[in-house]
């Protein structure tokens, strides 16, 4: 099997000098782009398995790159940026980024995010799987049945829909708007308090310790991430 190909998009030579050997040592083939135009060209002509994308590019904002990429590709995109405003993260994720890692970052954290993104690459297949498994949970979609360690847990239809949506994207940050739009519809994308109530209910039913959740994780100010 060929090594997974990672496209690193950043205009800072120091980032490439740091990431290229680290990614190569982890078994990835590394491609490079220094601006948005080069990234779009590389993704279109030699599709990588995942993209590491800086937002501060010399020719266009990285969020524009994400928007353009999503017109023709579902390649996983992990944003690497020194911008730490929640609004920036939410906008990038809403445009189609799969994850967001703040600079400076540790190699271990980044490698874990890449592995999660590569697993997400099979997302189309995961979305049609009849039974989803996340940790101790088994989610039988056709039968609307959830078990934890073999014991059935009763959920309302909407709680089940929310859990199934999160479980189809394990390890991926999902914004409040993405979740609300997918589960409740476009008219409810601003109802974040509504979502918090339902997540709280799910945690009460599913988590061993609801106050210290290990399955449905909060990304403060952004949304939620289902544990892998």
Short mmCIF file of C-alpha atoms in Angstrom, two decimals:
data_model
loop_
_atom_site.label_atom_id
_atom_site.label_comp_id
_atom_site.label_asym_id
_atom_site.label_seq_id
_atom_site.Cartn_x
_atom_site.Cartn_y
_atom_site.Cartn_z
CA UNK A 1 0.00 0.00 0.00
CA UNK A 2 1.26 3.48 -0.86
CA UNK A 3 2.01 5.88 1.98
CA UNK A 4 -0.81 8.38 2.59
CA UNK A 5 -0.08 11.73 0.93
CA UNK A 6 -0.33 14.89 3.01
CA UNK A 7 -0.38 18.32 1.36
CA UNK A 8 1.08 21.02 3.62
CA UNK A 9 -0.11 24.51 2.63
CA UNK A 10 1.85 27.27 4.37
CA UNK A 11 3.98 30.21 3.27
CA UNK A 12 6.39 29.90 6.22
CA UNK A 13 9.53 27.91 5.26
CA UNK A 14 10.10 27.09 8.93
CA UNK A 15 6.80 25.22 9.07
CA UNK A 16 7.80 23.07 6.08
CA UNK A 17 11.25 22.43 7.59
CA UNK A 18 9.54 21.29 10.80
CA UNK A 19 6.60 19.32 9.36
CA UNK A 20 8.18 17.56 6.39
CA UNK A 21 10.63 15.38 8.38
CA UNK A 22 8.07 14.79 11.16
CA UNK A 23 5.41 13.62 8.71
CA UNK A 24 7.90 11.56 6.70
CA UNK A 25 9.09 9.83 9.86
CA UNK A 26 5.45 8.96 10.63
CA UNK A 27 5.10 7.23 7.26
CA UNK A 28 3.47 9.96 5.18
CA UNK A 29 4.46 11.23 1.76
CA UNK A 30 4.58 15.04 1.93
CA UNK A 31 3.63 17.52 -0.80
CA UNK A 32 4.07 21.27 -0.44
CA UNK A 33 2.19 24.40 -1.50
CA UNK A 34 3.13 27.93 -0.49
CA UNK A 35 -0.10 29.73 -1.38
CA UNK A 36 -3.79 29.19 -2.01
CA UNK A 37 -3.55 28.94 -5.79
CA UNK A 38 -0.88 26.27 -5.52
CA UNK A 39 -2.97 24.36 -2.99
CA UNK A 40 -6.06 24.36 -5.22
CA UNK A 41 -3.99 23.26 -8.20
CA UNK A 42 -2.35 20.43 -6.24
CA UNK A 43 -5.64 19.18 -4.80
CA UNK A 44 -7.27 19.18 -8.24
CA UNK A 45 -4.42 17.55 -10.16
CA UNK A 46 -2.80 15.24 -7.58
CA UNK A 47 -5.43 14.69 -4.87
CA UNK A 48 -3.81 14.14 -1.47
CA UNK A 49 -5.23 12.00 1.33
CA UNK A 50 -5.36 14.99 3.68
CA UNK A 51 -4.51 18.70 3.70
CA UNK A 52 -2.82 20.75 6.44
CA UNK A 53 -3.83 24.34 5.70
CA UNK A 54 -2.66 27.64 7.15
CA UNK A 55 -5.28 30.42 7.06
CA UNK A 56 -2.81 33.27 6.56
CA UNK A 57 -1.71 32.73 2.96
CA UNK A 58 -0.15 35.44 0.78
CA UNK A 59 -2.66 35.34 -2.10
CA UNK A 60 -5.98 34.51 -0.40
CA UNK A 61 -7.45 33.70 2.98
CA UNK A 62 -7.31 30.03 3.87
CA UNK A 63 -11.08 30.04 4.41
CA UNK A 64 -11.51 30.89 0.71
CA UNK A 65 -9.34 27.88 -0.11
CA UNK A 66 -11.63 25.67 1.98
CA UNK A 67 -14.74 27.02 0.26
CA UNK A 68 -13.26 26.43 -3.20
CA UNK A 69 -11.98 22.96 -2.35
CA UNK A 70 -15.40 21.91 -1.11
CA UNK A 71 -16.83 22.67 -4.54
CA UNK A 72 -14.99 19.68 -6.00
CA UNK A 73 -13.39 17.57 -3.24
CA UNK A 74 -14.15 15.94 0.12
CA UNK A 75 -10.47 15.62 1.03
CA UNK A 76 -9.99 16.04 4.82
CA UNK A 77 -8.73 19.54 5.66
CA UNK A 78 -7.04 20.31 8.98
CA UNK A 79 -6.53 24.02 9.58
CA UNK A 80 -3.24 25.05 11.20
CA UNK A 81 -3.32 28.65 12.32
CA UNK A 82 -2.12 31.12 14.92
CA UNK A 83 -5.57 32.74 14.79
CA UNK A 84 -7.29 31.69 17.99
CA UNK A 85 -10.60 33.54 17.75
CA UNK A 86 -13.59 31.21 18.07
CA UNK A 87 -15.31 32.97 15.17
CA UNK A 88 -12.44 32.05 12.85
CA UNK A 89 -12.58 28.40 13.88
CA UNK A 90 -16.35 28.23 13.51
CA UNK A 91 -16.28 29.86 10.07
CA UNK A 92 -13.53 27.51 8.84
CA UNK A 93 -15.40 24.46 10.14
CA UNK A 94 -18.73 25.64 8.74
CA UNK A 95 -17.07 26.08 5.34
CA UNK A 96 -15.98 22.45 5.40
CA UNK A 97 -12.74 22.12 7.38
CA UNK A 98 -12.53 18.86 9.31
CA UNK A 99 -10.47 20.05 12.24
CA UNK A 100 -8.57 23.05 13.65
CA UNK A 101 -5.18 22.94 15.38
CA UNK A 102 -3.73 26.09 16.93
CA UNK A 103 -0.12 27.13 16.39
CA UNK A 104 2.11 26.36 18.15
CA UNK A 105 1.15 22.69 18.34
CA UNK A 106 2.74 19.45 19.46
CA UNK A 107 3.67 16.79 16.91
CA UNK A 108 1.80 14.13 18.87
CA UNK A 109 -1.44 16.10 18.84
CA UNK A 110 -1.13 16.84 15.13
CA UNK A 111 -0.46 13.20 14.24
CA UNK A 112 -3.54 12.13 16.21
CA UNK A 113 -5.66 14.67 14.33
CA UNK A 114 -4.28 13.45 10.99
CA UNK A 115 -5.07 9.84 11.85
CA UNK A 116 -8.62 10.86 12.77
CA UNK A 117 -8.98 12.82 9.52
CA UNK A 118 -7.77 9.88 7.44
CA UNK A 119 -10.30 7.63 9.14
CA UNK A 120 -12.93 10.22 8.26
CA UNK A 121 -11.95 9.88 4.61
CA UNK A 122 -14.19 6.83 4.50
CA UNK A 123 -17.07 8.92 5.77
CA UNK A 124 -19.36 8.22 2.83
CA UNK A 125 -19.19 4.52 3.65
CA UNK A 126 -19.65 5.16 7.36
CA UNK A 127 -22.79 7.16 6.69
CA UNK A 128 -24.52 4.15 5.12
CA UNK A 129 -23.40 1.58 7.68
CA UNK A 130 -26.40 0.08 9.45
CA UNK A 131 -24.67 -0.30 12.82
CA UNK A 132 -22.26 2.28 14.24
CA UNK A 133 -19.89 1.52 17.10
CA UNK A 134 -18.23 4.14 19.29
CA UNK A 135 -16.44 2.86 22.37
CA UNK A 136 -18.97 0.88 24.44
CA UNK A 137 -21.90 2.11 22.32
CA UNK A 138 -23.59 0.21 19.51
CA UNK A 139 -26.04 2.24 17.45
CA UNK A 140 -28.36 0.18 15.27
CA UNK A 141 -29.80 2.72 12.87
CA UNK A 142 -32.48 0.63 11.08
CA UNK A 143 -33.88 -0.58 14.42
CA UNK A 144 -33.38 2.76 16.24
CA UNK A 145 -31.73 0.81 19.05
CA UNK A 146 -28.77 1.85 21.22
CA UNK A 147 -26.86 -0.39 23.61
CA UNK A 148 -23.98 0.30 25.97
CA UNK A 149 -21.89 -2.76 26.81
CA UNK A 150 -24.81 -4.86 25.56
CA UNK A 151 -27.45 -3.14 27.70
CA UNK A 152 -30.20 -1.32 25.79
CA UNK A 153 -30.64 2.40 26.42
CA UNK A 154 -33.97 4.06 25.63
CA UNK A 155 -33.72 7.31 23.66
CA UNK A 156 -36.33 9.60 22.18
CA UNK A 157 -36.36 9.76 18.34
CA UNK A 158 -34.60 13.14 18.33
CA UNK A 159 -31.99 12.00 20.85
CA UNK A 160 -31.32 8.99 18.64
CA UNK A 161 -30.97 11.20 15.53
CA UNK A 162 -28.51 13.46 17.34
CA UNK A 163 -26.42 10.55 18.62
CA UNK A 164 -26.38 8.85 15.20
CA UNK A 165 -25.22 12.07 13.52
CA UNK A 166 -22.39 12.54 16.01
CA UNK A 167 -21.42 8.87 15.74
CA UNK A 168 -21.11 9.09 11.96
CA UNK A 169 -18.26 11.59 12.47
CA UNK A 170 -16.10 10.20 15.30
CA UNK A 171 -13.16 12.42 16.17
CA UNK A 172 -14.41 15.31 14.04
CA UNK A 173 -15.31 18.74 15.41
CA UNK A 174 -18.90 19.58 14.47
CA UNK A 175 -20.11 23.14 14.95
CA UNK A 176 -23.40 24.00 16.61
CA UNK A 177 -24.77 25.13 13.25
CA UNK A 178 -23.72 21.93 11.47
CA UNK A 179 -25.38 19.73 14.07
CA UNK A 180 -28.55 21.80 14.37
CA UNK A 181 -28.94 22.03 10.59
CA UNK A 182 -28.44 18.29 10.10
CA UNK A 183 -30.65 17.10 12.95
CA UNK A 184 -33.30 19.82 13.31
CA UNK A 185 -33.15 21.56 9.94
CA UNK A 186 -32.02 24.97 8.60
CA UNK A 187 -34.65 26.89 10.57
CA UNK A 188 -32.99 25.88 13.85
CA UNK A 189 -29.28 26.58 13.21
CA UNK A 190 -29.22 29.33 15.85
CA UNK A 191 -30.90 27.29 18.62
CA UNK A 192 -27.68 26.46 20.47
CA UNK A 193 -29.35 26.33 23.88
CA UNK A 194 -31.75 23.73 22.49
CA UNK A 195 -28.76 21.64 21.41
CA UNK A 196 -27.09 21.94 24.82
CA UNK A 197 -30.23 20.57 26.47
CA UNK A 198 -30.28 17.53 24.19
CA UNK A 199 -26.56 16.88 24.60
CA UNK A 200 -27.06 17.06 28.36
CA UNK A 201 -29.86 14.51 28.13
CA UNK A 202 -27.73 12.18 26.04
CA UNK A 203 -24.88 12.41 28.51
CA UNK A 204 -27.20 11.54 31.38
CA UNK A 205 -28.24 8.39 29.53
CA UNK A 206 -24.94 7.35 27.95
CA UNK A 207 -22.03 8.57 30.05
CA UNK A 208 -20.71 6.72 33.08
CA UNK A 209 -20.07 10.15 34.64
CA UNK A 210 -22.21 12.80 32.87
CA UNK A 211 -20.29 15.64 34.54
CA UNK A 212 -17.02 14.30 33.11
CA UNK A 213 -18.06 13.02 29.66
CA UNK A 214 -15.80 10.74 27.65
CA UNK A 215 -18.07 10.03 24.68
CA UNK A 216 -19.62 13.36 23.63
CA UNK A 217 -16.90 15.96 24.09
CA UNK A 218 -17.42 19.73 24.17
CA UNK A 219 -15.37 22.05 21.97
CA UNK A 220 -15.95 25.28 23.94
CA UNK A 221 -17.71 27.98 21.93
CA UNK A 222 -17.62 25.85 18.78
CA UNK A 223 -19.60 22.62 19.08
CA UNK A 224 -19.02 18.97 19.90
CA UNK A 225 -16.76 16.07 19.01
CA UNK A 226 -17.70 12.40 19.31
CA UNK A 227 -14.91 10.36 20.85
CA UNK A 228 -13.32 7.75 18.62
#
